[in-house]
Amino acid sequence: MNYTLKNDQLSVIVDTFGAEMYSIQHDDIEYLWQADPKFWGRHAPVLFPIVGKLKNGQYHYNEQTYQMGGHGFARDNDFELIKKSD
């Protein structure tokens, strides 16, 4: 689901999938890549908590081993809008 946030200067569109910004506009000029699938189908993914890949796709914390894909988990999860105000 997309949400639009606006004020008198900017308009921003954010998708709940990956909390990814789809658009940033000022004076009807678009400043964000518009995801042409011919080249790259994403706009501005959130890379969290890592950028890149982990060795063997794993990290260790408190004597436990965890799996994590490239660029973390945020970009491929659904987020929920908690509050939106004017």
Tab-separated table of N, CA and C in Angstrom:
chain	number	residue	atom	x	y	z
A	1	MET	N	0.845	-1.173	0.000
A	1	MET	CA	0.000	0.000	0.000
A	1	MET	C	0.891	1.238	0.000
A	2	ASN	N	0.522	2.216	-0.795
A	2	ASN	CA	1.283	3.458	-0.874
A	2	ASN	C	0.627	4.549	-0.044
A	3	TYR	N	1.472	5.366	0.569
A	3	TYR	CA	1.012	6.535	1.315
A	3	TYR	C	1.698	7.758	0.741
A	4	THR	N	0.944	8.838	0.640
A	4	THR	CA	1.489	10.100	0.158
A	4	THR	C	1.569	11.087	1.311
A	5	LEU	N	2.725	11.690	1.457
A	5	LEU	CA	2.952	12.737	2.456
A	5	LEU	C	3.260	14.020	1.698
A	6	LYS	N	2.570	15.096	2.057
A	6	LYS	CA	2.758	16.360	1.332
A	6	LYS	C	2.829	17.527	2.302
A	7	ASN	N	3.576	18.519	1.883
A	7	ASN	CA	3.494	19.839	2.496
A	7	ASN	C	3.618	20.844	1.360
A	8	ASP	N	3.804	22.110	1.657
A	8	ASP	CA	3.860	23.099	0.584
A	8	ASP	C	5.176	23.070	-0.197
A	9	GLN	N	6.122	22.257	0.202
A	9	GLN	CA	7.410	22.148	-0.490
A	9	GLN	C	7.592	20.822	-1.233
A	10	LEU	N	7.206	19.722	-0.593
A	10	LEU	CA	7.496	18.386	-1.127
A	10	LEU	C	6.269	17.494	-1.138
A	11	SER	N	6.326	16.512	-2.031
A	11	SER	CA	5.379	15.406	-2.035
A	11	SER	C	6.209	14.126	-2.066
A	12	VAL	N	5.925	13.219	-1.142
A	12	VAL	CA	6.682	11.970	-1.030
A	12	VAL	C	5.694	10.808	-1.023
A	13	ILE	N	5.993	9.770	-1.803
A	13	ILE	CA	5.185	8.551	-1.793
A	13	ILE	C	6.046	7.433	-1.229
A	14	VAL	N	5.493	6.718	-0.237
A	14	VAL	CA	6.198	5.617	0.425
A	14	VAL	C	5.321	4.374	0.356
A	15	ASP	N	5.909	3.253	-0.029
A	15	ASP	CA	5.206	1.971	-0.069
A	15	ASP	C	5.446	1.232	1.242
A	16	THR	N	4.435	0.546	1.742
A	16	THR	CA	4.617	-0.216	2.980
A	16	THR	C	5.507	-1.438	2.763
A	17	PHE	N	5.621	-1.940	1.525
A	17	PHE	CA	6.536	-3.050	1.275
A	17	PHE	C	7.952	-2.502	1.247
A	18	GLY	N	8.721	-2.855	2.239
A	18	GLY	CA	10.099	-2.403	2.348
A	18	GLY	C	10.254	-0.975	2.835
A	19	ALA	N	9.144	-0.319	3.169
A	19	ALA	CA	9.167	1.100	3.568
A	19	ALA	C	9.935	1.918	2.527
A	20	GLU	N	9.728	1.552	1.277
A	20	GLU	CA	10.511	2.118	0.180
A	20	GLU	C	9.869	3.383	-0.377
A	21	MET	N	10.663	4.446	-0.484
A	21	MET	CA	10.177	5.670	-1.120
A	21	MET	C	10.060	5.434	-2.619
A	22	TYR	N	8.913	5.806	-3.178
A	22	TYR	CA	8.667	5.662	-4.609
A	22	TYR	C	8.793	6.980	-5.351
A	23	SER	N	8.628	8.067	-4.635
A	23	SER	CA	8.639	9.361	-5.306
A	23	SER	C	9.006	10.456	-4.319
A	24	ILE	N	9.797	11.395	-4.798
A	24	ILE	CA	10.075	12.641	-4.077
A	24	ILE	C	9.944	13.749	-5.123
A	25	GLN	N	8.953	14.616	-4.954
A	25	GLN	CA	8.734	15.684	-5.924
A	25	GLN	C	8.735	17.054	-5.260
A	26	HIS	N	9.288	18.000	-5.999
A	26	HIS	CA	9.256	19.418	-5.620
A	26	HIS	C	8.966	20.202	-6.894
A	27	ASP	N	7.963	21.052	-6.866
A	27	ASP	CA	7.556	21.822	-8.056
A	27	ASP	C	7.339	20.916	-9.268
A	28	ASP	N	6.680	19.767	-9.044
A	28	ASP	CA	6.366	18.788	-10.093
A	28	ASP	C	7.596	18.199	-10.781
A	29	ILE	N	8.749	18.305	-10.159
A	29	ILE	CA	9.963	17.664	-10.672
A	29	ILE	C	10.245	16.443	-9.807
A	30	GLU	N	10.403	15.288	-10.457
A	30	GLU	CA	10.679	14.036	-9.757
A	30	GLU	C	12.179	13.925	-9.493
A	31	TYR	N	12.527	13.595	-8.256
A	31	TYR	CA	13.937	13.492	-7.870
A	31	TYR	C	14.372	12.063	-7.553
A	32	LEU	N	13.480	11.107	-7.685
A	32	LEU	CA	13.816	9.727	-7.338
A	32	LEU	C	13.703	8.844	-8.575
A	33	TRP	N	14.619	7.908	-8.698
A	33	TRP	CA	14.608	6.926	-9.784
A	33	TRP	C	13.233	6.269	-9.852
A	34	GLN	N	12.675	6.122	-11.047
A	34	GLN	CA	11.318	5.615	-11.205
A	34	GLN	C	11.235	4.142	-11.602
A	35	ALA	N	12.214	3.370	-11.234
A	35	ALA	CA	12.176	1.901	-11.295
A	35	ALA	C	11.812	1.349	-12.670
A	36	ASP	N	12.634	1.590	-13.640
A	36	ASP	CA	12.437	0.997	-14.955
A	36	ASP	C	12.935	-0.444	-14.897
A	37	PRO	N	12.018	-1.443	-14.977
A	37	PRO	CA	12.428	-2.850	-14.844
A	37	PRO	C	13.440	-3.296	-15.902
A	38	LYS	N	13.521	-2.568	-16.994
A	38	LYS	CA	14.510	-2.883	-18.028
A	38	LYS	C	15.929	-2.754	-17.474
A	39	PHE	N	16.100	-1.859	-16.505
A	39	PHE	CA	17.414	-1.626	-15.916
A	39	PHE	C	17.487	-2.089	-14.463
A	40	TRP	N	16.532	-1.631	-13.647
A	40	TRP	CA	16.488	-2.001	-12.223
A	40	TRP	C	15.096	-1.667	-11.711
A	41	GLY	N	14.397	-2.641	-11.167
A	41	GLY	CA	12.988	-2.499	-10.841
A	41	GLY	C	12.642	-1.930	-9.488
A	42	ARG	N	13.615	-1.445	-8.762
A	42	ARG	CA	13.313	-0.866	-7.453
A	42	ARG	C	13.557	0.636	-7.488
A	43	HIS	N	13.033	1.312	-6.462
A	43	HIS	CA	13.169	2.772	-6.394
A	43	HIS	C	14.320	3.164	-5.465
A	44	ALA	N	14.115	2.959	-4.171
A	44	ALA	CA	15.097	3.363	-3.152
A	44	ALA	C	14.966	2.425	-1.958
A	45	PRO	N	15.407	1.176	-2.091
A	45	PRO	CA	15.209	0.215	-1.005
A	45	PRO	C	15.976	0.583	0.264
A	46	VAL	N	15.359	0.255	1.383
A	46	VAL	CA	15.993	0.461	2.690
A	46	VAL	C	16.911	-0.726	2.943
A	47	LEU	N	18.200	-0.480	3.043
A	47	LEU	CA	19.183	-1.537	3.290
A	47	LEU	C	19.503	-1.523	4.775
A	48	PHE	N	18.868	-2.442	5.509
A	48	PHE	CA	18.998	-2.456	6.964
A	48	PHE	C	18.890	-3.880	7.467
A	49	PRO	N	19.709	-4.289	8.366
A	49	PRO	CA	20.714	-3.565	9.120
A	49	PRO	C	22.110	-3.619	8.503
A	50	ILE	N	22.219	-4.163	7.295
A	50	ILE	CA	23.536	-4.209	6.646
A	50	ILE	C	23.414	-3.776	5.192
A	51	VAL	N	24.522	-3.362	4.634
A	51	VAL	CA	24.632	-3.119	3.201
A	51	VAL	C	25.626	-4.144	2.687
A	52	GLY	N	25.225	-4.915	1.699
A	52	GLY	CA	26.089	-5.963	1.178
A	52	GLY	C	25.671	-7.323	1.706
A	53	LYS	N	26.598	-8.262	1.652
A	53	LYS	CA	26.320	-9.632	2.080
A	53	LYS	C	27.223	-10.014	3.242
A	54	LEU	N	26.724	-10.924	4.053
A	54	LEU	CA	27.510	-11.475	5.154
A	54	LEU	C	28.275	-12.704	4.675
A	55	LYS	N	29.399	-12.967	5.284
A	55	LYS	CA	30.154	-14.176	4.975
A	55	LYS	C	29.269	-15.380	5.284
A	56	ASN	N	29.071	-16.228	4.296
A	56	ASN	CA	28.224	-17.418	4.395
A	56	ASN	C	26.774	-17.078	4.731
A	57	GLY	N	26.362	-15.818	4.554
A	57	GLY	CA	24.983	-15.423	4.832
A	57	GLY	C	24.606	-15.537	6.292
A	58	GLN	N	25.602	-15.442	7.184
A	58	GLN	CA	25.353	-15.647	8.614
A	58	GLN	C	26.018	-14.567	9.448
A	59	TYR	N	25.445	-14.374	10.640
A	59	TYR	CA	26.117	-13.561	11.653
A	59	TYR	C	25.947	-14.245	12.997
A	60	HIS	N	26.816	-13.914	13.919
A	60	HIS	CA	26.824	-14.542	15.240
A	60	HIS	C	26.599	-13.480	16.305
A	61	TYR	N	25.706	-13.797	17.247
A	61	TYR	CA	25.402	-12.875	18.334
A	61	TYR	C	25.024	-13.691	19.566
A	62	ASN	N	25.664	-13.383	20.692
A	62	ASN	CA	25.402	-14.100	21.962
A	62	ASN	C	25.453	-15.616	21.786
A	63	GLU	N	26.498	-16.075	21.112
A	63	GLU	CA	26.740	-17.503	20.911
A	63	GLU	C	25.659	-18.192	20.079
A	64	GLN	N	24.885	-17.426	19.334
A	64	GLN	CA	23.878	-17.973	18.421
A	64	GLN	C	24.277	-17.593	16.995
A	65	THR	N	23.908	-18.425	16.034
A	65	THR	CA	24.148	-18.147	14.625
A	65	THR	C	22.816	-17.845	13.954
A	66	TYR	N	22.787	-16.766	13.182
A	66	TYR	CA	21.572	-16.335	12.493
A	66	TYR	C	21.852	-16.195	11.006
A	67	GLN	N	20.850	-16.435	10.190
A	67	GLN	CA	20.938	-16.274	8.743
A	67	GLN	C	20.398	-14.897	8.360
A	68	MET	N	21.024	-14.276	7.368
A	68	MET	CA	20.502	-13.022	6.848
A	68	MET	C	20.954	-12.866	5.405
A	69	GLY	N	20.013	-12.549	4.534
A	69	GLY	CA	20.311	-12.348	3.124
A	69	GLY	C	21.019	-11.026	2.870
A	70	GLY	N	21.403	-10.840	1.626
A	70	GLY	CA	22.084	-9.619	1.228
A	70	GLY	C	21.264	-8.371	1.508
A	71	HIS	N	21.901	-7.353	1.979
A	71	HIS	CA	21.311	-6.053	2.299
A	71	HIS	C	20.305	-6.109	3.448
A	72	GLY	N	20.332	-7.157	4.246
A	72	GLY	CA	19.460	-7.212	5.419
A	72	GLY	C	18.051	-7.659	5.086
A	73	PHE	N	17.135	-7.331	5.984
A	73	PHE	CA	15.767	-7.826	5.863
A	73	PHE	C	14.722	-6.747	5.583
A	74	ALA	N	15.031	-5.501	5.802
A	74	ALA	CA	14.008	-4.449	5.735
A	74	ALA	C	13.386	-4.321	4.347
A	75	ARG	N	14.191	-4.398	3.309
A	75	ARG	CA	13.686	-4.125	1.959
A	75	ARG	C	12.662	-5.137	1.474
A	76	ASP	N	12.598	-6.311	2.088
A	76	ASP	CA	11.681	-7.361	1.642
A	76	ASP	C	10.607	-7.695	2.669
A	77	ASN	N	10.306	-6.780	3.564
A	77	ASN	CA	9.259	-6.992	4.568
A	77	ASN	C	8.173	-5.945	4.438
A	78	ASP	N	6.978	-6.319	4.863
A	78	ASP	CA	5.873	-5.368	4.916
A	78	ASP	C	5.939	-4.587	6.213
A	79	PHE	N	5.692	-3.292	6.100
A	79	PHE	CA	5.659	-2.413	7.260
A	79	PHE	C	4.240	-1.882	7.423
A	80	GLU	N	3.947	-1.407	8.607
A	80	GLU	CA	2.625	-0.876	8.903
A	80	GLU	C	2.747	0.593	9.288
A	81	LEU	N	1.917	1.407	8.674
A	81	LEU	CA	1.881	2.818	9.046
A	81	LEU	C	1.212	2.933	10.407
A	82	ILE	N	1.900	3.506	11.359
A	82	ILE	CA	1.378	3.663	12.716
A	82	ILE	C	0.598	4.963	12.855
A	83	LYS	N	1.136	6.033	12.278
A	83	LYS	CA	0.480	7.326	12.433
A	83	LYS	C	0.816	8.215	11.247
A	84	LYS	N	-0.172	8.949	10.788
A	84	LYS	CA	0.024	9.936	9.728
A	84	LYS	C	-0.743	11.182	10.140
A	85	SER	N	-0.085	12.318	10.080
A	85	SER	CA	-0.759	13.568	10.441
A	85	SER	C	-0.402	14.652	9.436
A	86	ASP	N	-1.137	15.736	9.479
A	86	ASP	CA	-0.899	16.842	8.540
A	86	ASP	C	0.214	17.731	8.980
